[in-house]
């Protein structure tokens, strides 16, 4: 750094600094130093610009009049800030689409199963909101990166939220792949519950794969995020960059964190291959397996996984090359936005479009069950009649909470519902009539036959005396002689 003491300036050029006259005694008294490399005068507590065209004045008490702070916005918005505003708006728009897809795919139409939780299909959309928030803050911070004469908080925020976006972006693609495999398993399990047991090699792999992935993602977060980010703003001169900013942006922690991000990407590819291997038709031979992998994998994974590799490769390269680092204000914006933010935005867009195209999984599963039922009915020659329009509205899932409570009360009994149930049971012969006509008789005492020969069992005909006319309906019903217990030994 080129340091030139004000007293030395006075000996060479008097009290003139960039065409401005200053009281040298006052400047020396408050320890102000002139930095020729960036045309600033500063001490331990303040910094002012002394560029040509500016007319700052310092008073004898150290007060500056018409002074411009080094950290105030001075330049106009350039390419980095313009692209940052564009990407921030696009990330903000993606949040609305993500919330719409979360509502669509997170809603439950079937009873939740212990093996397949509803939260599993929602994690992907949660992580997408997280990535979008990081993109919004990082893009908006780029405006002040362009405008600030000397960098301060803006470059720190953009660098911080860019590296924070990496583990979130990994989790977006991972949760999409993991849940797709779970959805394939759910369809097979719904068709044949014994097809995939929970204690085989496949299930053990599916238990350890999430642990391995989140271990790598957490190590990437732990190595990149918890650090002192203050060195990224030390880019006021070439000496500051070489001493502070460059070593910070290319230190060993960023390198190892990028390697762990690549290991997490490899785990995602492994999970996709695992799902295709177990839940889709198998192909023999290396070439056939490769072709089958491309054909059977969903299109969004064929797009998002390579895009994620571009982001991971950029962070790995930036940890070695300061010239393309996201924390370098002199680097071309094409590196940061072309290899960092643009692939991240395309990953979100691919998932948004796929979410709007796909149906809710519960509705798909309901249609599959209906199709299997129709196929089974057709095999046995039993045509299924088309149900009327009011049929579904009578199902419990379409009833209000009050209607469900009333239906439960009707089943249990009570009030007029109990009277109707008793009358129906009497007419069907389930309950005897005499039980409700003889009010004075003890209900728990064994009763003798009171209808005479109607209850007597004939000697030769087994059906004589086994039927009696109902007093209310006039139809016959089965009747038997009540058992008489004389002692406890007869029980």
CSV table of C-alpha atoms in Angstrom, one decimal:
chain,number,residue,atom,x,y,z
A,1,UNK,CA,0.0,0.0,0.0
A,2,UNK,CA,1.3,3.4,-1.0
A,3,UNK,CA,1.3,5.5,2.2
A,4,UNK,CA,2.4,9.1,2.0
A,5,UNK,CA,2.3,11.1,5.2
A,6,UNK,CA,0.8,14.6,5.0
A,7,UNK,CA,3.9,16.2,6.4
A,8,UNK,CA,6.0,14.8,3.5
A,9,UNK,CA,3.4,16.1,1.1
A,10,UNK,CA,3.8,19.5,2.5
A,11,UNK,CA,7.6,19.4,2.0
A,12,UNK,CA,7.1,18.4,-1.7
A,13,UNK,CA,3.9,20.1,-2.8
A,14,UNK,CA,2.9,22.3,0.1
A,15,UNK,CA,-0.6,21.8,1.5
A,16,UNK,CA,-2.2,20.8,-1.8
A,17,UNK,CA,-3.8,17.3,-2.2
A,18,UNK,CA,-5.5,16.7,-5.6
A,19,UNK,CA,-6.0,20.5,-6.0
A,20,UNK,CA,-7.5,21.0,-2.5
A,21,UNK,CA,-5.8,23.0,0.3
A,22,UNK,CA,-5.7,21.5,3.8
A,23,UNK,CA,-4.4,22.6,7.2
A,24,UNK,CA,-1.5,20.2,7.7
A,25,UNK,CA,-1.3,20.9,11.4
A,26,UNK,CA,-4.9,19.8,11.9
A,27,UNK,CA,-4.4,16.7,9.7
A,28,UNK,CA,-1.3,15.6,11.6
A,29,UNK,CA,-3.0,16.3,14.9
A,30,UNK,CA,-5.8,13.8,14.1
A,31,UNK,CA,-3.4,11.3,12.5
A,32,UNK,CA,-5.0,11.5,9.0
A,33,UNK,CA,-3.0,9.7,6.3
A,34,UNK,CA,-3.3,10.2,2.5
A,35,UNK,CA,-3.6,6.9,0.5
A,36,UNK,CA,-2.4,7.8,-3.0
A,37,UNK,CA,-3.6,4.4,-4.5
A,38,UNK,CA,-7.3,5.1,-3.9
A,39,UNK,CA,-7.3,8.9,-3.3
A,40,UNK,CA,-8.6,8.8,0.3
A,41,UNK,CA,-7.7,10.4,3.6
A,42,UNK,CA,-8.4,8.4,6.7
A,43,UNK,CA,-7.5,7.6,10.3
A,44,UNK,CA,-8.6,4.9,12.6
A,45,UNK,CA,-12.2,6.2,12.8
A,46,UNK,CA,-13.1,8.0,9.6
A,47,UNK,CA,-12.3,7.9,5.9
A,48,UNK,CA,-13.0,10.6,3.2
A,49,UNK,CA,-12.6,10.9,-0.5
A,50,UNK,CA,-10.3,13.5,-2.0
A,51,UNK,CA,-10.9,12.8,-5.6
A,52,UNK,CA,-10.6,15.5,-8.2
A,53,UNK,CA,-13.8,17.5,-8.4
A,54,UNK,CA,-14.6,17.0,-4.7
A,55,UNK,CA,-14.0,20.0,-2.3
A,56,UNK,CA,-13.9,18.7,1.2
A,57,UNK,CA,-12.9,21.1,4.0
A,58,UNK,CA,-11.5,20.1,7.4
A,59,UNK,CA,-11.8,22.5,10.3
A,60,UNK,CA,-9.3,23.0,13.1
A,61,UNK,CA,-11.4,20.9,15.5
A,62,UNK,CA,-11.3,17.9,13.0
A,63,UNK,CA,-14.8,18.4,11.6
A,64,UNK,CA,-15.2,17.8,7.8
A,65,UNK,CA,-17.5,19.9,5.8
A,66,UNK,CA,-18.7,18.8,2.3
A,67,UNK,CA,-16.9,15.6,2.9
A,68,UNK,CA,-17.8,12.3,1.2
A,69,UNK,CA,-17.3,9.1,3.2
A,70,UNK,CA,-15.4,6.3,1.5
A,71,UNK,CA,-18.2,3.9,2.3
A,72,UNK,CA,-21.1,5.9,0.7
A,73,UNK,CA,-22.5,4.9,-2.7
A,74,UNK,CA,-20.4,6.8,-5.2
A,75,UNK,CA,-20.5,4.9,-8.5
A,76,UNK,CA,-23.5,4.0,-10.6
A,77,UNK,CA,-25.1,0.6,-11.0
A,78,UNK,CA,-23.1,-1.6,-13.5
A,79,UNK,CA,-23.4,-5.1,-14.8
A,80,UNK,CA,-23.1,-6.8,-11.5
A,81,UNK,CA,-25.8,-4.8,-9.9
A,82,UNK,CA,-28.2,-4.9,-12.9
A,83,UNK,CA,-28.0,-8.7,-13.1
A,84,UNK,CA,-28.4,-8.9,-9.3
A,85,UNK,CA,-31.7,-7.0,-9.5
A,86,UNK,CA,-32.9,-9.3,-12.3
A,87,UNK,CA,-32.0,-12.5,-10.5
A,88,UNK,CA,-33.5,-11.2,-7.2
A,89,UNK,CA,-36.8,-10.5,-9.0
A,90,UNK,CA,-36.8,-14.0,-10.6
A,91,UNK,CA,-36.0,-15.7,-7.3
A,92,UNK,CA,-38.8,-13.7,-5.6
A,93,UNK,CA,-41.3,-14.8,-8.3
A,94,UNK,CA,-40.2,-18.4,-7.8
A,95,UNK,CA,-41.4,-18.3,-4.2
A,96,UNK,CA,-45.0,-17.8,-5.3
A,97,UNK,CA,-44.8,-20.8,-7.6
A,98,UNK,CA,-43.1,-22.9,-4.9
A,99,UNK,CA,-45.9,-22.1,-2.4
A,100,UNK,CA,-48.5,-23.0,-5.0
A,101,UNK,CA,-46.8,-26.4,-5.6
A,102,UNK,CA,-46.4,-26.9,-1.9
A,103,UNK,CA,-50.1,-26.5,-1.4
A,104,UNK,CA,-50.9,-28.8,-4.4
A,105,UNK,CA,-48.5,-31.7,-3.5
A,106,UNK,CA,-48.5,-31.3,0.2
A,107,UNK,CA,-52.3,-31.7,0.6
A,108,UNK,CA,-53.5,-35.2,1.8
A,109,UNK,CA,-56.4,-37.0,0.2
A,110,UNK,CA,-55.7,-40.4,1.8
A,111,UNK,CA,-55.0,-41.5,5.4
A,112,UNK,CA,-51.3,-41.0,6.2
A,113,UNK,CA,-49.4,-44.2,6.5
A,114,UNK,CA,-46.5,-44.7,8.9
A,115,UNK,CA,-44.2,-45.9,6.2
A,116,UNK,CA,-44.9,-43.0,3.9
A,117,UNK,CA,-45.1,-39.7,5.7
A,118,UNK,CA,-46.6,-36.6,4.1
A,119,UNK,CA,-43.6,-34.5,5.3
A,120,UNK,CA,-41.4,-36.4,2.9
A,121,UNK,CA,-43.0,-34.9,-0.2
A,122,UNK,CA,-42.9,-31.4,1.3
A,123,UNK,CA,-39.2,-31.0,2.1
A,124,UNK,CA,-38.3,-30.3,-1.5
A,125,UNK,CA,-40.5,-27.2,-1.6
A,126,UNK,CA,-39.2,-26.0,1.8
A,127,UNK,CA,-35.7,-26.1,0.6
A,128,UNK,CA,-36.6,-24.3,-2.6
A,129,UNK,CA,-38.0,-21.4,-0.6
A,130,UNK,CA,-34.7,-21.4,1.4
A,131,UNK,CA,-32.7,-21.2,-1.9
A,132,UNK,CA,-34.9,-18.5,-3.3
A,133,UNK,CA,-34.4,-16.3,-0.1
A,134,UNK,CA,-30.7,-16.7,-0.4
A,135,UNK,CA,-30.8,-15.7,-4.1
A,136,UNK,CA,-32.9,-12.6,-3.3
A,137,UNK,CA,-30.6,-11.3,-0.6
A,138,UNK,CA,-27.5,-12.1,-2.7
A,139,UNK,CA,-28.9,-10.4,-5.8
A,140,UNK,CA,-30.1,-7.3,-4.0
A,141,UNK,CA,-26.7,-6.9,-2.3
A,142,UNK,CA,-25.0,-6.7,-5.7
A,143,UNK,CA,-26.4,-3.3,-6.2
A,144,UNK,CA,-24.3,-1.8,-3.4
A,145,UNK,CA,-21.3,-3.8,-4.5
A,146,UNK,CA,-21.3,-1.7,-7.6
A,147,UNK,CA,-22.1,1.6,-6.0
A,148,UNK,CA,-19.7,1.5,-3.0
A,149,UNK,CA,-16.4,3.3,-3.6
A,150,UNK,CA,-14.7,1.1,-0.9
A,151,UNK,CA,-16.4,-2.3,-0.2
A,152,UNK,CA,-18.1,-2.9,3.1
A,153,UNK,CA,-21.1,-5.0,4.0
A,154,UNK,CA,-22.6,-5.5,0.5
A,155,UNK,CA,-19.8,-7.8,-0.8
A,156,UNK,CA,-19.9,-9.7,2.5
A,157,UNK,CA,-23.6,-10.4,2.2
A,158,UNK,CA,-23.5,-11.5,-1.4
A,159,UNK,CA,-20.6,-13.9,-0.7
A,160,UNK,CA,-22.1,-15.2,2.5
A,161,UNK,CA,-25.6,-16.0,1.0
A,162,UNK,CA,-24.1,-17.5,-2.2
A,163,UNK,CA,-22.1,-20.0,-0.2
A,164,UNK,CA,-25.1,-20.6,2.1
A,165,UNK,CA,-27.2,-21.4,-1.0
A,166,UNK,CA,-25.0,-24.3,-1.9
A,167,UNK,CA,-26.1,-26.8,0.8
A,168,UNK,CA,-29.7,-25.7,0.2
A,169,UNK,CA,-29.4,-26.4,-3.5
A,170,UNK,CA,-28.0,-29.8,-2.8
A,171,UNK,CA,-30.9,-30.6,-0.5
A,172,UNK,CA,-33.4,-29.5,-3.2
A,173,UNK,CA,-32.2,-32.0,-5.7
A,174,UNK,CA,-31.6,-34.7,-3.1
A,175,UNK,CA,-35.1,-34.5,-1.7
A,176,UNK,CA,-36.6,-34.6,-5.1
A,177,UNK,CA,-34.6,-37.8,-6.0
A,178,UNK,CA,-35.3,-39.4,-2.6
A,179,UNK,CA,-39.0,-38.8,-2.7
A,180,UNK,CA,-39.3,-40.0,-6.2
A,181,UNK,CA,-37.8,-43.3,-5.1
A,182,UNK,CA,-40.2,-43.3,-2.1
A,183,UNK,CA,-43.1,-42.7,-4.5
A,184,UNK,CA,-42.1,-45.7,-6.7
A,185,UNK,CA,-42.0,-47.8,-3.6
A,186,UNK,CA,-45.4,-46.6,-2.4
A,187,UNK,CA,-47.0,-47.5,-5.7
A,188,UNK,CA,-45.5,-51.0,-5.6
A,189,UNK,CA,-46.4,-51.5,-1.9
A,190,UNK,CA,-50.0,-50.4,-2.5
A,191,UNK,CA,-50.3,-53.0,-5.2
A,192,UNK,CA,-48.5,-55.7,-3.3
A,193,UNK,CA,-47.8,-55.0,0.4
A,194,UNK,CA,-45.3,-58.0,0.6
A,195,UNK,CA,-43.3,-56.9,-2.4
A,196,UNK,CA,-40.6,-54.8,-0.5
A,197,UNK,CA,-39.9,-56.0,3.1
A,198,UNK,CA,-38.4,-53.6,5.6
A,199,UNK,CA,-35.4,-55.8,6.6
A,200,UNK,CA,-33.6,-56.5,3.3
A,201,UNK,CA,-30.6,-55.0,1.7
A,202,UNK,CA,-32.6,-52.4,-0.2
A,203,UNK,CA,-34.1,-51.0,3.0
A,204,UNK,CA,-30.7,-50.8,4.7
A,205,UNK,CA,-29.4,-48.8,1.8
A,206,UNK,CA,-32.3,-46.4,2.0
A,207,UNK,CA,-31.7,-45.9,5.7
A,208,UNK,CA,-28.0,-45.0,5.3
A,209,UNK,CA,-28.2,-42.9,2.1
A,210,UNK,CA,-29.9,-39.8,3.7
A,211,UNK,CA,-27.5,-40.0,6.6
A,212,UNK,CA,-24.5,-40.0,4.2
A,213,UNK,CA,-25.9,-37.2,2.1
A,214,UNK,CA,-26.7,-34.8,5.0
A,215,UNK,CA,-23.4,-35.6,6.6
A,216,UNK,CA,-21.6,-34.3,3.4
A,217,UNK,CA,-24.0,-31.3,3.2
A,218,UNK,CA,-23.5,-30.4,6.8
A,219,UNK,CA,-19.7,-30.6,6.4
A,220,UNK,CA,-20.0,-28.3,3.4
A,221,UNK,CA,-22.0,-25.8,5.5
A,222,UNK,CA,-19.7,-26.1,8.6
A,223,UNK,CA,-16.6,-25.5,6.5
A,224,UNK,CA,-17.9,-22.6,4.5
A,225,UNK,CA,-20.3,-20.6,6.7
A,226,UNK,CA,-18.9,-20.3,10.3
A,227,UNK,CA,-15.9,-18.0,9.6
A,228,UNK,CA,-14.8,-14.4,9.8
A,229,UNK,CA,-16.2,-12.8,6.6
A,230,UNK,CA,-14.8,-9.4,7.3
A,231,UNK,CA,-11.8,-9.9,5.0
A,232,UNK,CA,-13.9,-9.9,1.8
A,233,UNK,CA,-14.3,-6.1,2.0
A,234,UNK,CA,-10.5,-5.5,2.1
A,235,UNK,CA,-10.2,-4.7,-1.6
A,236,UNK,CA,-9.3,-1.1,-1.5
A,237,UNK,CA,-5.9,-1.6,-3.0
A,238,UNK,CA,-3.8,-4.4,-4.6
A,239,UNK,CA,-1.9,-4.8,-1.4
A,240,UNK,CA,-5.0,-5.3,0.7
A,241,UNK,CA,-6.3,-7.9,-1.8
A,242,UNK,CA,-3.0,-9.9,-1.7
A,243,UNK,CA,-2.7,-9.8,2.0
A,244,UNK,CA,-6.4,-10.3,3.1
A,245,UNK,CA,-9.1,-10.9,0.5
A,246,UNK,CA,-7.4,-13.4,-1.8
A,247,UNK,CA,-6.1,-15.8,1.0
A,248,UNK,CA,-9.6,-15.7,2.6
A,249,UNK,CA,-11.4,-16.6,-0.6
A,250,UNK,CA,-9.0,-19.4,-1.5
A,251,UNK,CA,-8.3,-20.9,1.9
A,252,UNK,CA,-8.3,-24.6,2.6
A,253,UNK,CA,-11.8,-24.6,4.2
A,254,UNK,CA,-13.4,-23.5,0.9
A,255,UNK,CA,-11.5,-26.2,-1.0
A,256,UNK,CA,-12.5,-29.0,1.4
A,257,UNK,CA,-16.1,-27.7,1.6
A,258,UNK,CA,-16.4,-27.9,-2.2
A,259,UNK,CA,-15.1,-31.4,-2.2
A,260,UNK,CA,-17.7,-32.5,0.3
A,261,UNK,CA,-20.3,-30.8,-1.9
A,262,UNK,CA,-19.2,-33.0,-4.8
A,263,UNK,CA,-19.4,-36.0,-2.5
A,264,UNK,CA,-23.0,-35.1,-1.8
A,265,UNK,CA,-23.7,-34.7,-5.5
A,266,UNK,CA,-22.3,-38.3,-6.0
A,267,UNK,CA,-24.7,-39.5,-3.3
A,268,UNK,CA,-27.6,-38.0,-5.2
A,269,UNK,CA,-26.6,-39.9,-8.3
A,270,UNK,CA,-26.3,-43.1,-6.3
A,271,UNK,CA,-29.8,-42.6,-4.8
A,272,UNK,CA,-31.3,-42.2,-8.3
A,273,UNK,CA,-29.5,-45.3,-9.6
A,274,UNK,CA,-30.8,-47.2,-6.5
A,275,UNK,CA,-34.4,-46.2,-7.1
A,276,UNK,CA,-34.3,-47.2,-10.8
A,277,UNK,CA,-32.5,-50.5,-10.0
A,278,UNK,CA,-35.1,-51.6,-7.5
A,279,UNK,CA,-38.4,-50.0,-8.6
A,280,UNK,CA,-38.1,-50.2,-12.4
A,281,UNK,CA,-37.4,-53.0,-14.9
A,282,UNK,CA,-33.8,-54.0,-14.8
A,283,UNK,CA,-31.5,-54.1,-17.8
A,284,UNK,CA,-28.5,-56.4,-18.2
A,285,UNK,CA,-25.2,-55.2,-19.5
A,286,UNK,CA,-23.4,-51.9,-18.9
A,287,UNK,CA,-24.7,-50.3,-22.1
A,288,UNK,CA,-28.3,-51.4,-21.5
A,289,UNK,CA,-28.2,-50.2,-17.9
A,290,UNK,CA,-26.9,-46.8,-19.1
A,291,UNK,CA,-29.6,-46.5,-21.7
A,292,UNK,CA,-32.3,-47.6,-19.2
A,293,UNK,CA,-31.0,-45.1,-16.7
A,294,UNK,CA,-31.6,-42.3,-19.1
A,295,UNK,CA,-34.9,-43.5,-20.3
A,296,UNK,CA,-36.4,-44.3,-16.9
A,297,UNK,CA,-35.1,-41.3,-14.9
A,298,UNK,CA,-37.6,-38.4,-14.9
A,299,UNK,CA,-36.7,-35.5,-17.2
A,300,UNK,CA,-36.3,-33.0,-14.3
A,301,UNK,CA,-33.5,-35.1,-12.8
A,302,UNK,CA,-31.7,-35.2,-16.2
A,303,UNK,CA,-31.8,-31.4,-16.1
A,304,UNK,CA,-31.3,-30.6,-12.4
A,305,UNK,CA,-28.4,-33.0,-11.6
A,306,UNK,CA,-26.1,-31.7,-14.4
A,307,UNK,CA,-27.0,-28.1,-13.4
A,308,UNK,CA,-26.1,-28.8,-9.8
A,309,UNK,CA,-22.8,-30.2,-11.0
A,310,UNK,CA,-22.1,-26.9,-12.7
A,311,UNK,CA,-22.7,-25.0,-9.4
A,312,UNK,CA,-20.5,-27.4,-7.5
A,313,UNK,CA,-17.8,-27.3,-10.1
A,314,UNK,CA,-17.8,-23.5,-10.0
A,315,UNK,CA,-17.4,-23.3,-6.2
A,316,UNK,CA,-14.6,-25.8,-6.4
A,317,UNK,CA,-12.8,-23.8,-9.1
A,318,UNK,CA,-13.4,-20.5,-7.3
A,319,UNK,CA,-11.7,-22.0,-4.2
A,320,UNK,CA,-8.5,-22.2,-6.2
A,321,UNK,CA,-8.8,-19.2,-8.6
A,322,UNK,CA,-9.3,-15.7,-7.2
A,323,UNK,CA,-10.0,-14.4,-10.6
A,324,UNK,CA,-13.5,-16.1,-10.7
A,325,UNK,CA,-14.3,-16.0,-7.0
A,326,UNK,CA,-17.8,-14.6,-6.1
A,327,UNK,CA,-16.1,-12.4,-3.5
A,328,UNK,CA,-13.8,-10.7,-6.1
A,329,UNK,CA,-15.4,-7.4,-7.1
A,330,UNK,CA,-13.1,-7.1,-10.1
A,331,UNK,CA,-14.1,-10.5,-11.5
A,332,UNK,CA,-16.4,-10.7,-14.5
A,333,UNK,CA,-20.1,-11.0,-13.5
A,334,UNK,CA,-20.5,-13.8,-16.1
A,335,UNK,CA,-18.7,-16.2,-13.8
A,336,UNK,CA,-20.9,-15.6,-10.7
A,337,UNK,CA,-24.2,-15.3,-12.6
A,338,UNK,CA,-23.5,-17.7,-15.4
A,339,UNK,CA,-22.1,-20.6,-13.3
A,340,UNK,CA,-23.7,-19.8,-9.9
A,341,UNK,CA,-27.1,-18.1,-9.9
A,342,UNK,CA,-28.3,-19.1,-13.3
A,343,UNK,CA,-28.1,-22.9,-12.8
A,344,UNK,CA,-29.7,-22.5,-9.3
A,345,UNK,CA,-32.6,-20.6,-10.9
A,346,UNK,CA,-33.0,-23.2,-13.6
A,347,UNK,CA,-33.1,-25.9,-11.0
A,348,UNK,CA,-35.9,-24.2,-9.3
A,349,UNK,CA,-37.7,-23.5,-12.6
A,350,UNK,CA,-37.5,-27.2,-13.6
A,351,UNK,CA,-39.0,-28.3,-10.4
A,352,UNK,CA,-41.7,-25.7,-10.6
A,353,UNK,CA,-42.8,-26.8,-14.1
A,354,UNK,CA,-42.7,-30.4,-13.1
A,355,UNK,CA,-44.8,-29.7,-10.0
A,356,UNK,CA,-47.5,-28.0,-12.1
A,357,UNK,CA,-47.5,-30.9,-14.6
A,358,UNK,CA,-47.7,-33.7,-12.1
A,359,UNK,CA,-50.8,-34.6,-10.1
A,360,UNK,CA,-51.1,-35.0,-6.4
A,361,UNK,CA,-49.8,-38.4,-5.5
A,362,UNK,CA,-52.8,-39.3,-3.4
A,363,UNK,CA,-55.1,-38.7,-6.3
A,364,UNK,CA,-52.9,-40.8,-8.6
A,365,UNK,CA,-52.9,-43.6,-6.1
A,366,UNK,CA,-56.7,-43.4,-5.9
A,367,UNK,CA,-56.9,-43.7,-9.6
A,368,UNK,CA,-54.6,-46.7,-9.6
A,369,UNK,CA,-56.7,-48.5,-7.0
A,370,UNK,CA,-59.8,-47.8,-9.1
A,371,UNK,CA,-58.2,-49.1,-12.2
A,372,UNK,CA,-57.0,-52.3,-10.5
A,373,UNK,CA,-60.5,-52.8,-9.1
A,374,UNK,CA,-62.1,-52.5,-12.5
A,375,UNK,CA,-59.5,-54.9,-14.0
A,376,UNK,CA,-60.3,-57.5,-11.3
A,377,UNK,CA,-64.0,-57.1,-11.8
A,378,UNK,CA,-63.6,-57.5,-15.5
A,379,UNK,CA,-61.5,-60.7,-15.0
A,380,UNK,CA,-64.3,-62.3,-12.9
A,381,UNK,CA,-67.0,-61.0,-15.2
A,382,UNK,CA,-68.6,-58.6,-12.7
A,383,UNK,CA,-69.3,-55.3,-14.4
A,384,UNK,CA,-69.1,-52.3,-12.0
A,385,UNK,CA,-72.1,-50.0,-12.2
A,386,UNK,CA,-71.4,-46.3,-12.5
A,387,UNK,CA,-72.0,-44.5,-9.2
A,388,UNK,CA,-74.3,-41.5,-9.1
A,389,UNK,CA,-73.0,-38.0,-8.6
A,390,UNK,CA,-74.1,-37.8,-5.0
A,391,UNK,CA,-72.3,-40.9,-4.0
A,392,UNK,CA,-68.9,-39.3,-3.2
A,393,UNK,CA,-70.5,-36.5,-1.3
A,394,UNK,CA,-71.8,-39.1,1.2
A,395,UNK,CA,-68.3,-40.4,1.9
A,396,UNK,CA,-66.8,-39.4,5.3
A,397,UNK,CA,-64.0,-37.2,3.7
A,398,UNK,CA,-66.7,-34.9,2.3
A,399,UNK,CA,-68.6,-34.5,5.5
A,400,UNK,CA,-68.2,-31.5,7.9
A,401,UNK,CA,-67.0,-32.1,11.4
A,402,UNK,CA,-70.5,-31.7,12.8
A,403,UNK,CA,-71.9,-34.3,10.3
A,404,UNK,CA,-69.1,-36.8,11.2
A,405,UNK,CA,-69.9,-36.4,14.9
A,406,UNK,CA,-73.6,-36.9,14.2
A,407,UNK,CA,-72.8,-40.0,12.2
A,408,UNK,CA,-70.7,-41.4,15.0
A,409,UNK,CA,-73.4,-40.7,17.5
A,410,UNK,CA,-75.9,-42.5,15.3
A,411,UNK,CA,-73.7,-45.6,15.2
A,412,UNK,CA,-73.1,-45.6,18.9
A,413,UNK,CA,-76.7,-44.9,19.8
A,414,UNK,CA,-78.7,-42.3,21.8
A,415,UNK,CA,-82.0,-40.4,21.4
A,416,UNK,CA,-84.2,-40.9,18.4
A,417,UNK,CA,-81.4,-42.8,16.7
A,418,UNK,CA,-81.5,-45.5,19.4
A,419,UNK,CA,-85.3,-45.8,19.0
A,420,UNK,CA,-85.0,-46.3,15.3
A,421,UNK,CA,-82.2,-48.9,15.8
A,422,UNK,CA,-84.3,-50.9,18.3
A,423,UNK,CA,-87.4,-50.9,16.1
A,424,UNK,CA,-85.3,-52.0,13.1
A,425,UNK,CA,-83.7,-54.8,15.1
A,426,UNK,CA,-87.1,-56.0,16.4
A,427,UNK,CA,-88.5,-56.1,12.8
A,428,UNK,CA,-85.4,-58.0,11.6
A,429,UNK,CA,-85.7,-60.5,14.5
A,430,UNK,CA,-82.4,-59.6,16.1
A,431,UNK,CA,-84.1,-58.6,19.4
A,432,UNK,CA,-87.1,-60.6,20.9
A,433,UNK,CA,-90.4,-58.7,21.2
A,434,UNK,CA,-91.1,-59.9,24.7
A,435,UNK,CA,-88.0,-58.1,26.0
A,436,UNK,CA,-89.7,-54.7,25.4
A,437,UNK,CA,-93.3,-55.6,26.2
A,438,UNK,CA,-93.0,-57.0,29.7
A,439,UNK,CA,-91.9,-54.0,31.7
A,440,UNK,CA,-92.4,-55.6,35.1
A,441,UNK,CA,-90.4,-58.7,34.4
A,442,UNK,CA,-86.8,-58.8,35.6
A,443,UNK,CA,-84.6,-58.5,32.5
A,444,UNK,CA,-81.8,-60.8,33.7
A,445,UNK,CA,-83.9,-63.7,34.9
A,446,UNK,CA,-84.3,-66.8,32.7
A,447,UNK,CA,-87.8,-66.8,31.3
A,448,UNK,CA,-90.0,-69.9,30.8
A,449,UNK,CA,-91.7,-70.5,27.5
A,450,UNK,CA,-94.9,-68.5,27.4
A,451,UNK,CA,-96.1,-69.1,24.0
A,452,UNK,CA,-97.2,-72.7,24.5
A,453,UNK,CA,-96.7,-75.3,21.9
A,454,UNK,CA,-95.2,-72.8,19.5
A,455,UNK,CA,-91.8,-73.2,21.3
A,456,UNK,CA,-92.1,-77.0,21.8
A,457,UNK,CA,-89.7,-79.0,19.7
A,458,UNK,CA,-91.4,-82.0,18.1
A,459,UNK,CA,-90.2,-85.5,18.5
A,460,UNK,CA,-90.0,-86.4,14.8
A,461,UNK,CA,-89.9,-83.1,13.0
A,462,UNK,CA,-86.9,-80.9,13.9
A,463,UNK,CA,-88.6,-77.8,12.4
A,464,UNK,CA,-91.7,-78.0,14.5
A,465,UNK,CA,-91.6,-75.2,17.1
A,466,UNK,CA,-88.5,-73.5,15.6
A,467,UNK,CA,-90.5,-70.6,14.1
A,468,UNK,CA,-93.0,-68.2,15.6
A,469,UNK,CA,-95.0,-65.4,14.0
A,470,UNK,CA,-93.8,-61.9,14.9
A,471,UNK,CA,-96.5,-59.8,16.5
A,472,UNK,CA,-95.4,-56.7,14.6
A,473,UNK,CA,-94.5,-57.9,11.1
A,474,UNK,CA,-96.4,-61.1,10.9
A,475,UNK,CA,-93.4,-62.9,9.4
A,476,UNK,CA,-91.8,-65.9,10.9
A,477,UNK,CA,-88.5,-65.8,12.7
A,478,UNK,CA,-86.3,-68.4,14.4
A,479,UNK,CA,-87.1,-69.0,18.1
A,480,UNK,CA,-85.4,-71.3,20.6
A,481,UNK,CA,-86.1,-72.5,24.1
A,482,UNK,CA,-84.2,-70.5,26.6
A,483,UNK,CA,-81.5,-72.3,28.5
A,484,UNK,CA,-82.2,-72.9,32.2
A,485,UNK,CA,-79.3,-73.0,34.6
A,486,UNK,CA,-79.9,-75.0,37.7
A,487,UNK,CA,-76.5,-74.7,39.3
A,488,UNK,CA,-73.0,-73.5,38.6
A,489,UNK,CA,-72.0,-76.9,37.5
A,490,UNK,CA,-74.4,-76.7,34.5
A,491,UNK,CA,-72.6,-73.7,33.1
